[in-house]
PDB file of C-alpha atoms in Angstrom:
ATOM      1  CA  MET L   1      -5.232  15.328  -6.916  1.00 95.00           C
ATOM      2  CA  LYS L   2      -5.097  13.783  -3.479  1.00 97.00           C
ATOM      3  CA  LEU L   3      -8.242  11.751  -2.872  1.00 98.00           C
ATOM      4  CA  VAL L   4      -9.215  10.255   0.480  1.00 98.00           C
ATOM      5  CA  ARG L   5     -11.913   8.310   2.254  1.00 98.00           C
ATOM      6  CA  TYR L   6     -12.744   9.407   5.783  1.00 98.00           C
ATOM      7  CA  GLY L   7     -15.081   8.525   8.627  1.00 98.00           C
ATOM      8  CA  ALA L   8     -16.050   5.424  10.561  1.00 97.00           C
ATOM      9  CA  ARG L   9     -14.892   2.067   9.242  1.00 96.00           C
ATOM     10  CA  GLY L  10     -17.381   0.728   6.733  1.00 94.00           C
ATOM     11  CA  ALA L  11     -19.060   4.119   6.348  1.00 96.00           C
ATOM     12  CA  GLU L  12     -16.261   6.195   4.809  1.00 98.00           C
ATOM     13  CA  LYS L  13     -17.069   9.279   2.761  1.00 98.00           C
ATOM     14  CA  PRO L  14     -15.103  10.545  -0.255  1.00 98.00           C
ATOM     15  CA  GLY L  15     -12.864  13.553   0.179  1.00 98.00           C
ATOM     16  CA  MET L  16     -10.182  15.649  -1.474  1.00 97.00           C
ATOM     17  CA  ILE L  17      -7.141  17.389   0.018  1.00 97.00           C
ATOM     18  CA  ASP L  18      -6.864  21.066  -0.906  1.00 96.00           C
ATOM     19  CA  ALA L  19      -3.722  23.124  -1.588  1.00 93.00           C
ATOM     20  CA  ASP L  20      -3.378  23.933   2.133  1.00 95.00           C
ATOM     21  CA  GLY L  21      -3.604  20.289   3.188  1.00 95.00           C
ATOM     22  CA  ALA L  22      -7.174  20.608   4.496  1.00 96.00           C
ATOM     23  CA  LEU L  23      -9.779  17.890   4.015  1.00 98.00           C
ATOM     24  CA  ARG L  24     -12.758  18.728   1.796  1.00 98.00           C
ATOM     25  CA  ASP L  25     -15.955  16.721   1.384  1.00 98.00           C
ATOM     26  CA  LEU L  26     -16.602  15.240  -2.094  1.00 97.00           C
ATOM     27  CA  SER L  27     -19.914  13.578  -1.223  1.00 96.00           C
ATOM     28  CA  ALA L  28     -21.964  15.909  -3.421  1.00 96.00           C
ATOM     29  CA  HIS L  29     -20.034  14.754  -6.479  1.00 96.00           C
ATOM     30  CA  VAL L  30     -19.284  11.035  -5.950  1.00 96.00           C
ATOM     31  CA  SER L  31     -20.467   8.331  -3.573  1.00 95.00           C
ATOM     32  CA  ASP L  32     -17.043   6.770  -2.994  1.00 97.00           C
ATOM     33  CA  ILE L  33     -13.482   6.624  -4.311  1.00 97.00           C
ATOM     34  CA  ALA L  34     -14.187   3.285  -5.956  1.00 97.00           C
ATOM     35  CA  GLY L  35     -15.450   1.532  -9.073  1.00 93.00           C
ATOM     36  CA  GLU L  36     -16.544   3.718 -11.949  1.00 92.00           C
ATOM     37  CA  VAL L  37     -15.294   6.843 -10.192  1.00 95.00           C
ATOM     38  CA  LEU L  38     -11.752   5.508 -10.669  1.00 97.00           C
ATOM     39  CA  VAL L  39     -12.381   4.958 -14.384  1.00 95.00           C
ATOM     40  CA  ASN L  40     -13.102   8.641 -14.909  1.00 90.00           C
ATOM     41  CA  LEU L  41     -11.069  10.585 -12.356  1.00 92.00           C
ATOM     42  CA  SER L  42     -10.569  13.292 -14.961  1.00 87.00           C
ATOM     43  CA  ALA L  43     -14.121  14.432 -14.169  1.00 88.00           C
ATOM     44  CA  LEU L  44     -12.943  15.410 -10.679  1.00 94.00           C
ATOM     45  CA  LYS L  45      -9.980  17.445 -11.914  1.00 90.00           C
ATOM     46  CA  ASP L  46     -12.258  20.334 -12.857  1.00 90.00           C
ATOM     47  CA  ILE L  47     -13.428  20.680  -9.249  1.00 94.00           C
ATOM     48  CA  ASP L  48     -11.761  23.463  -7.275  1.00 93.00           C
ATOM     49  CA  PRO L  49     -11.183  21.932  -3.823  1.00 94.00           C
ATOM     50  CA  ALA L  50     -11.699  25.366  -2.260  1.00 92.00           C
ATOM     51  CA  THR L  51     -15.358  25.215  -3.349  1.00 94.00           C
ATOM     52  CA  LEU L  52     -15.978  21.980  -1.437  1.00 97.00           C
ATOM     53  CA  PRO L  53     -17.231  21.906   2.167  1.00 97.00           C
ATOM     54  CA  LEU L  54     -14.413  21.941   4.713  1.00 98.00           C
ATOM     55  CA  VAL L  55     -14.377  18.900   7.014  1.00 97.00           C
ATOM     56  CA  GLU L  56     -13.893  20.054  10.588  1.00 95.00           C
ATOM     57  CA  GLY L  57     -11.949  18.236  13.274  1.00 94.00           C
ATOM     58  CA  ASN L  58      -9.702  15.230  12.769  1.00 94.00           C
ATOM     59  CA  PRO L  59     -11.786  12.393  11.361  1.00 97.00           C
ATOM     60  CA  ARG L  60     -10.380   8.927  10.849  1.00 98.00           C
ATOM     61  CA  TYR L  61      -8.938   8.227   7.417  1.00 98.00           C
ATOM     62  CA  GLY L  62      -9.984   4.942   5.859  1.00 98.00           C
ATOM     63  CA  ALA L  63      -8.162   3.099   3.111  1.00 98.00           C
ATOM     64  CA  CYS L  64      -7.879   5.517   0.195  1.00 98.00           C
ATOM     65  CA  VAL L  65      -9.798   3.251  -2.208  1.00 98.00           C
ATOM     66  CA  GLY L  66     -12.979   1.259  -1.713  1.00 98.00           C
ATOM     67  CA  GLY L  67     -14.432  -1.798  -3.407  1.00 95.00           C
ATOM     68  CA  THR L  68     -11.080  -3.533  -3.875  1.00 98.00           C
ATOM     69  CA  GLY L  69     -11.439  -6.939  -5.475  1.00 97.00           C
ATOM     70  CA  LYS L  70      -7.775  -7.965  -5.487  1.00 98.00           C
ATOM     71  CA  PHE L  71      -4.858  -6.938  -3.264  1.00 98.00           C
ATOM     72  CA  ILE L  72      -1.762  -8.192  -5.079  1.00 98.00           C
ATOM     73  CA  CYS L  73       1.757  -7.991  -3.672  1.00 97.00           C
ATOM     74  CA  ILE L  74       5.149  -8.384  -5.281  1.00 96.00           C
ATOM     75  CA  GLY L  75       7.846 -10.113  -3.231  1.00 90.00           C
ATOM     76  CA  LEU L  76      11.618  -9.580  -3.276  1.00 87.00           C
ATOM     77  CA  ASN L  77      11.260  -6.689  -5.709  1.00 93.00           C
ATOM     78  CA  TYR L  78      14.079  -4.541  -4.302  1.00 90.00           C
ATOM     79  CA  ALA L  79      17.624  -5.660  -5.021  1.00 83.00           C
ATOM     80  CA  ASP L  80      18.889  -4.491  -1.632  1.00 79.00           C
ATOM     81  CA  HIS L  81      16.023  -6.165   0.253  1.00 77.00           C
ATOM     82  CA  ALA L  82      16.625  -9.465  -1.557  1.00 76.00           C
ATOM     83  CA  ALA L  83      20.275  -9.209  -0.510  1.00 78.00           C
ATOM     84  CA  GLU L  84      19.415  -8.685   3.181  1.00 77.00           C
ATOM     85  CA  SER L  85      17.120 -11.710   2.967  1.00 73.00           C
ATOM     86  CA  GLY L  86      19.953 -13.802   1.550  1.00 76.00           C
ATOM     87  CA  LEU L  87      17.953 -14.501  -1.608  1.00 74.00           C
ATOM     88  CA  GLU L  88      18.496 -13.977  -5.305  1.00 79.00           C
ATOM     89  CA  VAL L  89      16.338 -11.554  -7.259  1.00 81.00           C
ATOM     90  CA  PRO L  90      13.788 -13.857  -8.935  1.00 86.00           C
ATOM     91  CA  PRO L  91      13.812 -14.228 -12.742  1.00 92.00           C
ATOM     92  CA  GLU L  92      10.130 -13.225 -12.777  1.00 94.00           C
ATOM     93  CA  PRO L  93       8.120 -11.291 -10.183  1.00 95.00           C
ATOM     94  CA  VAL L  94       7.040 -13.176  -7.067  1.00 92.00           C
ATOM     95  CA  ILE L  95       3.280 -12.704  -6.760  1.00 95.00           C
ATOM     96  CA  PHE L  96       1.167 -13.339  -3.678  1.00 95.00           C
ATOM     97  CA  ALA L  97      -2.257 -12.296  -2.453  1.00 94.00           C
ATOM     98  CA  LYS L  98      -2.980 -10.146   0.546  1.00 96.00           C
ATOM     99  CA  TYR L  99      -6.647 -10.847   1.207  1.00 97.00           C
ATOM    100  CA  THR L 100      -8.894  -7.806   1.195  1.00 97.00           C
ATOM    101  CA  SER L 101      -9.983  -8.353   4.809  1.00 96.00           C
ATOM    102  CA  ALA L 102      -6.486  -7.099   5.730  1.00 98.00           C
ATOM    103  CA  ILE L 103      -7.213  -3.632   4.307  1.00 98.00           C
ATOM    104  CA  CYS L 104      -7.569  -0.887   6.891  1.00 98.00           C
ATOM    105  CA  GLY L 105      -6.981   2.817   7.339  1.00 98.00           C
ATOM    106  CA  PRO L 106      -3.481   4.283   7.437  1.00 98.00           C
ATOM    107  CA  ASN L 107      -3.573   5.023  11.149  1.00 98.00           C
ATOM    108  CA  ASP L 108      -5.630   2.080  12.380  1.00 98.00           C
ATOM    109  CA  ASP L 109      -4.011  -0.252  14.915  1.00 98.00           C
ATOM    110  CA  ILE L 110      -1.784  -3.108  13.794  1.00 98.00           C
ATOM    111  CA  ILE L 111      -3.448  -6.149  15.335  1.00 98.00           C
ATOM    112  CA  ILE L 112      -0.880  -8.781  16.336  1.00 98.00           C
ATOM    113  CA  PRO L 113      -2.475 -12.230  15.878  1.00 97.00           C
ATOM    114  CA  ARG L 114      -2.804 -14.691  18.718  1.00 95.00           C
ATOM    115  CA  GLU L 115       0.410 -16.677  19.254  1.00 90.00           C
ATOM    116  CA  SER L 116       2.306 -14.423  16.857  1.00 95.00           C
ATOM    117  CA  GLU L 117       5.967 -13.890  17.734  1.00 93.00           C
ATOM    118  CA  LYS L 118       7.266 -12.505  14.431  1.00 97.00           C
ATOM    119  CA  THR L 119       5.020  -9.675  13.231  1.00 98.00           C
ATOM    120  CA  ASP L 120       7.068  -7.467  10.911  1.00 98.00           C
ATOM    121  CA  TRP L 121       6.804  -4.224   8.940  1.00 98.00           C
ATOM    122  CA  GLU L 122       7.335  -3.295   5.267  1.00 97.00           C
ATOM    123  CA  VAL L 123       6.947   0.200   3.798  1.00 98.00           C
ATOM    124  CA  GLU L 124       5.765  -0.182   0.208  1.00 98.00           C
ATOM    125  CA  LEU L 125       4.777   1.858  -2.814  1.00 98.00           C
ATOM    126  CA  GLY L 126       1.292   0.866  -3.928  1.00 98.00           C
ATOM    127  CA  PHE L 127      -0.811   1.771  -6.913  1.00 98.00           C
ATOM    128  CA  VAL L 128      -4.490   1.394  -7.728  1.00 98.00           C
ATOM    129  CA  ILE L 129      -5.942   0.254 -11.018  1.00 98.00           C
ATOM    130  CA  GLY L 130      -8.296   2.791 -12.583  1.00 97.00           C
ATOM    131  CA  LYS L 131      -9.206   1.091 -15.844  1.00 97.00           C
ATOM    132  CA  LYS L 132      -9.705  -2.579 -16.695  1.00 97.00           C
ATOM    133  CA  ALA L 133      -6.416  -4.124 -17.832  1.00 98.00           C
ATOM    134  CA  LYS L 134      -6.092  -7.362 -19.791  1.00 98.00           C
ATOM    135  CA  TYR L 135      -3.115  -8.262 -22.003  1.00 98.00           C
ATOM    136  CA  VAL L 136      -1.810  -4.713 -21.635  1.00 98.00           C
ATOM    137  CA  SER L 137       1.469  -3.665 -23.209  1.00 98.00           C
ATOM    138  CA  GLU L 138       4.132  -2.055 -21.057  1.00 98.00           C
ATOM    139  CA  ALA L 139       3.904   1.072 -23.219  1.00 98.00           C
ATOM    140  CA  ASP L 140       0.197   1.478 -22.439  1.00 98.00           C
ATOM    141  CA  ALA L 141       0.323   0.328 -18.822  1.00 98.00           C
ATOM    142  CA  MET L 142       0.184   3.727 -17.106  1.00 98.00           C
ATOM    143  CA  ASP L 143      -3.134   4.478 -18.808  1.00 97.00           C
ATOM    144  CA  HIS L 144      -4.600   1.962 -16.359  1.00 98.00           C
ATOM    145  CA  VAL L 145      -3.355   3.570 -13.127  1.00 98.00           C
ATOM    146  CA  ALA L 146      -5.736   5.696 -11.060  1.00 98.00           C
ATOM    147  CA  GLY L 147      -3.081   6.724  -8.557  1.00 98.00           C
ATOM    148  CA  PHE L 148      -0.373   5.819  -6.082  1.00 98.00           C
ATOM    149  CA  CYS L 149      -0.538   5.259  -2.325  1.00 98.00           C
ATOM    150  CA  LEU L 150       1.467   4.319   0.741  1.00 98.00           C
ATOM    151  CA  ILE L 151       1.104   0.769   2.104  1.00 98.00           C
ATOM    152  CA  ASN L 152       2.467  -1.019   5.165  1.00 98.00           C
ATOM    153  CA  ASP L 153       2.695  -4.677   4.133  1.00 98.00           C
ATOM    154  CA  VAL L 154       2.518  -6.032   7.691  1.00 98.00           C
ATOM    155  CA  SER L 155       3.729  -9.640   7.783  1.00 97.00           C
ATOM    156  CA  GLU L 156       3.850 -12.507  10.275  1.00 96.00           C
ATOM    157  CA  ARG L 157       7.109 -14.224   9.369  1.00 94.00           C
ATOM    158  CA  SER L 158       6.551 -17.545  11.139  1.00 93.00           C
ATOM    159  CA  TYR L 159       3.185 -17.935   9.379  1.00 92.00           C
ATOM    160  CA  GLN L 160       4.739 -16.846   6.087  1.00 89.00           C
ATOM    161  CA  ILE L 161       7.980 -18.825   6.085  1.00 85.00           C
ATOM    162  CA  GLU L 162       7.997 -21.535   8.726  1.00 87.00           C
ATOM    163  CA  ARG L 163       4.561 -23.108   8.377  1.00 86.00           C
ATOM    164  CA  SER L 164       4.740 -24.290   4.763  1.00 80.00           C
ATOM    165  CA  GLY L 165       2.231 -23.480   2.040  1.00 78.00           C
ATOM    166  CA  GLN L 166       1.749 -20.053   0.493  1.00 81.00           C
ATOM    167  CA  TRP L 167       2.849 -16.695   1.848  1.00 86.00           C
ATOM    168  CA  SER L 168      -0.690 -15.303   1.985  1.00 88.00           C
ATOM    169  CA  LYS L 169      -1.492 -16.666   5.448  1.00 92.00           C
ATOM    170  CA  GLY L 170       1.415 -14.654   6.836  1.00 94.00           C
ATOM    171  CA  LYS L 171       0.322 -11.509   5.023  1.00 95.00           C
ATOM    172  CA  SER L 172      -3.438 -11.343   5.457  1.00 95.00           C
ATOM    173  CA  SER L 173      -4.321 -11.109   9.135  1.00 97.00           C
ATOM    174  CA  ASP L 174      -6.806  -8.417  10.109  1.00 97.00           C
ATOM    175  CA  ASN L 175      -5.347  -4.912   9.716  1.00 98.00           C
ATOM    176  CA  PHE L 176      -2.209  -6.198   7.984  1.00 98.00           C
ATOM    177  CA  GLY L 177      -2.814  -3.817   5.075  1.00 98.00           C
ATOM    178  CA  PRO L 178      -2.857  -0.141   6.148  1.00 98.00           C
ATOM    179  CA  THR L 179      -3.453   1.783   2.906  1.00 98.00           C
ATOM    180  CA  GLY L 180      -3.346   5.538   2.341  1.00 97.00           C
ATOM    181  CA  PRO L 181      -3.877   8.202   3.573  1.00 98.00           C
ATOM    182  CA  TRP L 182      -4.185   9.533   0.024  1.00 98.00           C
ATOM    183  CA  LEU L 183      -4.705   8.206  -3.459  1.00 98.00           C
ATOM    184  CA  VAL L 184      -2.449  10.559  -5.434  1.00 98.00           C
ATOM    185  CA  THR L 185      -2.938  10.827  -9.186  1.00 97.00           C
ATOM    186  CA  PRO L 186       0.125  10.120 -11.358  1.00 97.00           C
ATOM    187  CA  ASP L 187       0.404  13.710 -12.601  1.00 96.00           C
ATOM    188  CA  GLU L 188       0.943  14.895  -9.030  1.00 96.00           C
ATOM    189  CA  VAL L 189       3.369  12.105  -8.107  1.00 97.00           C
ATOM    190  CA  GLY L 190       5.686  12.700 -11.052  1.00 96.00           C
ATOM    191  CA  ASP L 191       8.771  10.460 -11.028  1.00 97.00           C
ATOM    192  CA  PHE L 192       7.473   7.422  -9.166  1.00 97.00           C
ATOM    193  CA  ASP L 193      10.760   5.619  -9.854  1.00 96.00           C
ATOM    194  CA  ASN L 194      12.646   7.900  -7.469  1.00 96.00           C
ATOM    195  CA  LEU L 195      10.582   8.314  -4.302  1.00 98.00           C
ATOM    196  CA  GLY L 196      12.148   8.303  -0.845  1.00 98.00           C
ATOM    197  CA  MET L 197      10.694   5.681   1.515  1.00 98.00           C
ATOM    198  CA  TRP L 198      11.155   5.369   5.295  1.00 98.00           C
ATOM    199  CA  LEU L 199       9.800   3.564   8.347  1.00 98.00           C
ATOM    200  CA  ASP L 200      10.403   4.072  12.082  1.00 98.00           C
ATOM    201  CA  VAL L 201       9.552   1.845  15.036  1.00 98.00           C
ATOM    202  CA  ASN L 202       9.305   3.684  18.364  1.00 98.00           C
ATOM    203  CA  GLY L 203      11.182   6.595  16.798  1.00 98.00           C
ATOM    204  CA  GLU L 204      14.087   4.480  15.519  1.00 98.00           C
ATOM    205  CA  ARG L 205      14.691   4.543  11.763  1.00 98.00           C
ATOM    206  CA  MET L 206      14.461   0.998  10.408  1.00 98.00           C
ATOM    207  CA  GLN L 207      13.922   1.503   6.677  1.00 97.00           C
ATOM    208  CA  ASP L 208      15.409   4.328   4.627  1.00 97.00           C
ATOM    209  CA  GLY L 209      15.264   3.529   0.942  1.00 95.00           C
ATOM    210  CA  SER L 210      14.030   4.588  -2.459  1.00 96.00           C
ATOM    211  CA  SER L 211      11.782   3.233  -5.173  1.00 96.00           C
ATOM    212  CA  SER L 212      14.823   3.639  -7.442  1.00 95.00           C
ATOM    213  CA  THR L 213      16.110   0.231  -6.306  1.00 93.00           C
ATOM    214  CA  MET L 214      12.923  -1.541  -7.412  1.00 95.00           C
ATOM    215  CA  VAL L 215      13.715  -4.378  -9.832  1.00 95.00           C
ATOM    216  CA  TYR L 216      10.410  -4.814 -11.668  1.00 96.00           C
ATOM    217  CA  ARG L 217       8.928  -1.350 -12.258  1.00 97.00           C
ATOM    218  CA  VAL L 218       5.275  -0.324 -12.270  1.00 98.00           C
ATOM    219  CA  PRO L 219       4.581  -0.413 -16.050  1.00 98.00           C
ATOM    220  CA  PHE L 220       6.206  -3.828 -16.337  1.00 98.00           C
ATOM    221  CA  LEU L 221       4.205  -5.174 -13.384  1.00 98.00           C
ATOM    222  CA  ILE L 222       0.901  -4.034 -14.868  1.00 98.00           C
ATOM    223  CA  SER L 223       1.708  -5.634 -18.212  1.00 98.00           C
ATOM    224  CA  TYR L 224       3.026  -8.803 -16.565  1.00 98.00           C
ATOM    225  CA  LEU L 225       0.075  -9.306 -14.233  1.00 98.00           C
ATOM    226  CA  SER L 226      -2.454  -8.581 -16.974  1.00 98.00           C
ATOM    227  CA  GLN L 227      -1.161 -11.535 -18.993  1.00 98.00           C
ATOM    228  CA  PHE L 228      -2.408 -13.908 -16.282  1.00 98.00           C
ATOM    229  CA  PHE L 229      -5.646 -12.284 -15.071  1.00 98.00           C
ATOM    230  CA  THR L 230      -7.711  -9.170 -15.609  1.00 98.00           C
ATOM    231  CA  LEU L 231      -7.035  -6.199 -13.363  1.00 98.00           C
ATOM    232  CA  HIS L 232     -10.150  -4.236 -12.409  1.00 98.00           C
ATOM    233  CA  PRO L 233     -10.732  -0.711 -11.091  1.00 98.00           C
ATOM    234  CA  GLY L 234      -9.965  -0.627  -7.374  1.00 98.00           C
ATOM    235  CA  ASP L 235      -7.447  -3.462  -7.431  1.00 98.00           C
ATOM    236  CA  ILE L 236      -4.368  -2.624  -5.341  1.00 98.00           C
ATOM    237  CA  ILE L 237      -0.844  -3.674  -6.269  1.00 98.00           C
ATOM    238  CA  SER L 238       1.882  -3.315  -3.637  1.00 98.00           C
ATOM    239  CA  THR L 239       5.324  -3.350  -5.199  1.00 97.00           C
ATOM    240  CA  GLY L 240       7.759  -4.588  -2.542  1.00 95.00           C
ATOM    241  CA  THR L 241       9.947  -3.068   0.148  1.00 95.00           C
ATOM    242  CA  PRO L 242      13.490  -1.720   0.534  1.00 95.00           C
ATOM    243  CA  PRO L 243      15.842  -3.178   3.184  1.00 92.00           C
ATOM    244  CA  GLY L 244      15.389  -2.721   6.922  1.00 95.00           C
ATOM    245  CA  VAL L 245      12.580  -5.147   7.735  1.00 95.00           C
ATOM    246  CA  GLY L 246      12.690  -6.814  11.139  1.00 96.00           C
ATOM    247  CA  LEU L 247      13.556 -10.186   9.623  1.00 93.00           C
ATOM    248  CA  GLY L 248      16.753  -8.714   8.186  1.00 91.00           C
ATOM    249  CA  PHE L 249      18.332  -7.721  11.516  1.00 93.00           C
ATOM    250  CA  ASN L 250      20.737  -9.958  13.443  1.00 92.00           C
ATOM    251  CA  PRO L 251      19.080 -10.912  15.676  1.00 96.00           C
ATOM    252  CA  PRO L 252      15.688 -10.189  14.052  1.00 96.00           C
ATOM    253  CA  LYS L 253      13.437  -7.493  15.509  1.00 97.00           C
ATOM    254  CA  TYR L 254       9.682  -7.935  15.639  1.00 98.00           C
ATOM    255  CA  LEU L 255       6.683  -5.904  16.755  1.00 98.00           C
ATOM    256  CA  LYS L 256       4.980  -6.214  20.130  1.00 98.00           C
ATOM    257  CA  ALA L 257       1.942  -4.608  21.736  1.00 98.00           C
ATOM    258  CA  GLY L 258       2.560  -0.930  22.468  1.00 98.00           C
ATOM    259  CA  ASP L 259       5.057  -0.395  19.651  1.00 98.00           C
ATOM    260  CA  VAL L 260       4.403   2.588  17.395  1.00 98.00           C
ATOM    261  CA  VAL L 261       5.144   2.320  13.671  1.00 98.00           C
ATOM    262  CA  GLU L 262       5.479   5.438  11.516  1.00 98.00           C
ATOM    263  CA  LEU L 263       6.195   5.395   7.800  1.00 98.00           C
ATOM    264  CA  GLY L 264       6.045   7.543   4.703  1.00 98.00           C
ATOM    265  CA  ILE L 265       6.826   7.922   1.019  1.00 98.00           C
ATOM    266  CA  ASP L 266       7.626  11.191  -0.722  1.00 98.00           C
ATOM    267  CA  LYS L 267       4.446  12.853  -2.061  1.00 98.00           C
ATOM    268  CA  LEU L 268       2.203  10.051  -0.711  1.00 98.00           C
ATOM    269  CA  GLY L 269       1.870  11.090   2.918  1.00 98.00           C
ATOM    270  CA  THR L 270       2.535   9.269   6.174  1.00 98.00           C
ATOM    271  CA  GLN L 271       1.018   6.606   8.402  1.00 98.00           C
ATOM    272  CA  LYS L 272       1.163   5.967  12.146  1.00 98.00           C
ATOM    273  CA  GLN L 273       0.017   2.751  13.794  1.00 98.00           C
ATOM    274  CA  THR L 274       0.011   1.422  17.344  1.00 98.00           C
ATOM    275  CA  CYS L 275       0.445  -2.329  17.807  1.00 98.00           C
ATOM    276  CA  VAL L 276      -2.154  -4.144  19.905  1.00 98.00           C
ATOM    277  CA  ASN L 277      -2.695  -7.804  20.719  1.00 98.00           C
ATOM    278  CA  ASP L 278      -5.713  -9.492  19.186  1.00 96.00           C
ATOM    279  CA  ALA L 279      -8.454 -10.290  21.645  1.00 87.00           C
TER     280      ALA L 279
END
């Protein structure tokens, strides 16, 4: 299944994508793609999307999951990205928070913060927790995944690296977490360890990688994180990025107002964002 949330920000409705790629309204069956709905997605698998009302026009897509309590990111999780950053792959996953106020729709504007000079891009494979996970074994980890999604882990590098403290302040500005368009269930994704990933800025290919170069894989990450804190339905985990981020170029390349960012992952759809300066 491909599940979506669509409509005005803060008032999104649940939807499903049919076999022809059309948007169908799920409102008669669930109130949102969130919470307890994620615990029992199997109940939606019996619904024939063709029987649902067709949504006309081109409504805005919101983030593909609602009610997120934690947005957790994994740093330096691609061997080739660590190399371009001049850093060693860490002996354990690097964990940082992307605060939930950063979450936005897949095609919403990237808002460049005031005084920012180093706003950067990162195409990432994300997944959403569907069942409470605490002290989970790696063997059982995938039982706790509702689905996978595309994420742009937008980052302000001077805030992240040059201003001391934790990374989160460089990762959590408004609209720094475009998520979606779809939440795709694991059965439809298939081999999530071998998905092509790409990102363009103004039509120029910057990132062209694969989830196959990920160091710490999804089942391990779920087990690892669940040893430290409980994962709840709706929590988002973003698993790192392949090489080609702006920081990695010589000289570095960063986003400015008017730039257009497009990105995608096999089977998870695409995003397109325009960069604007914050008011």
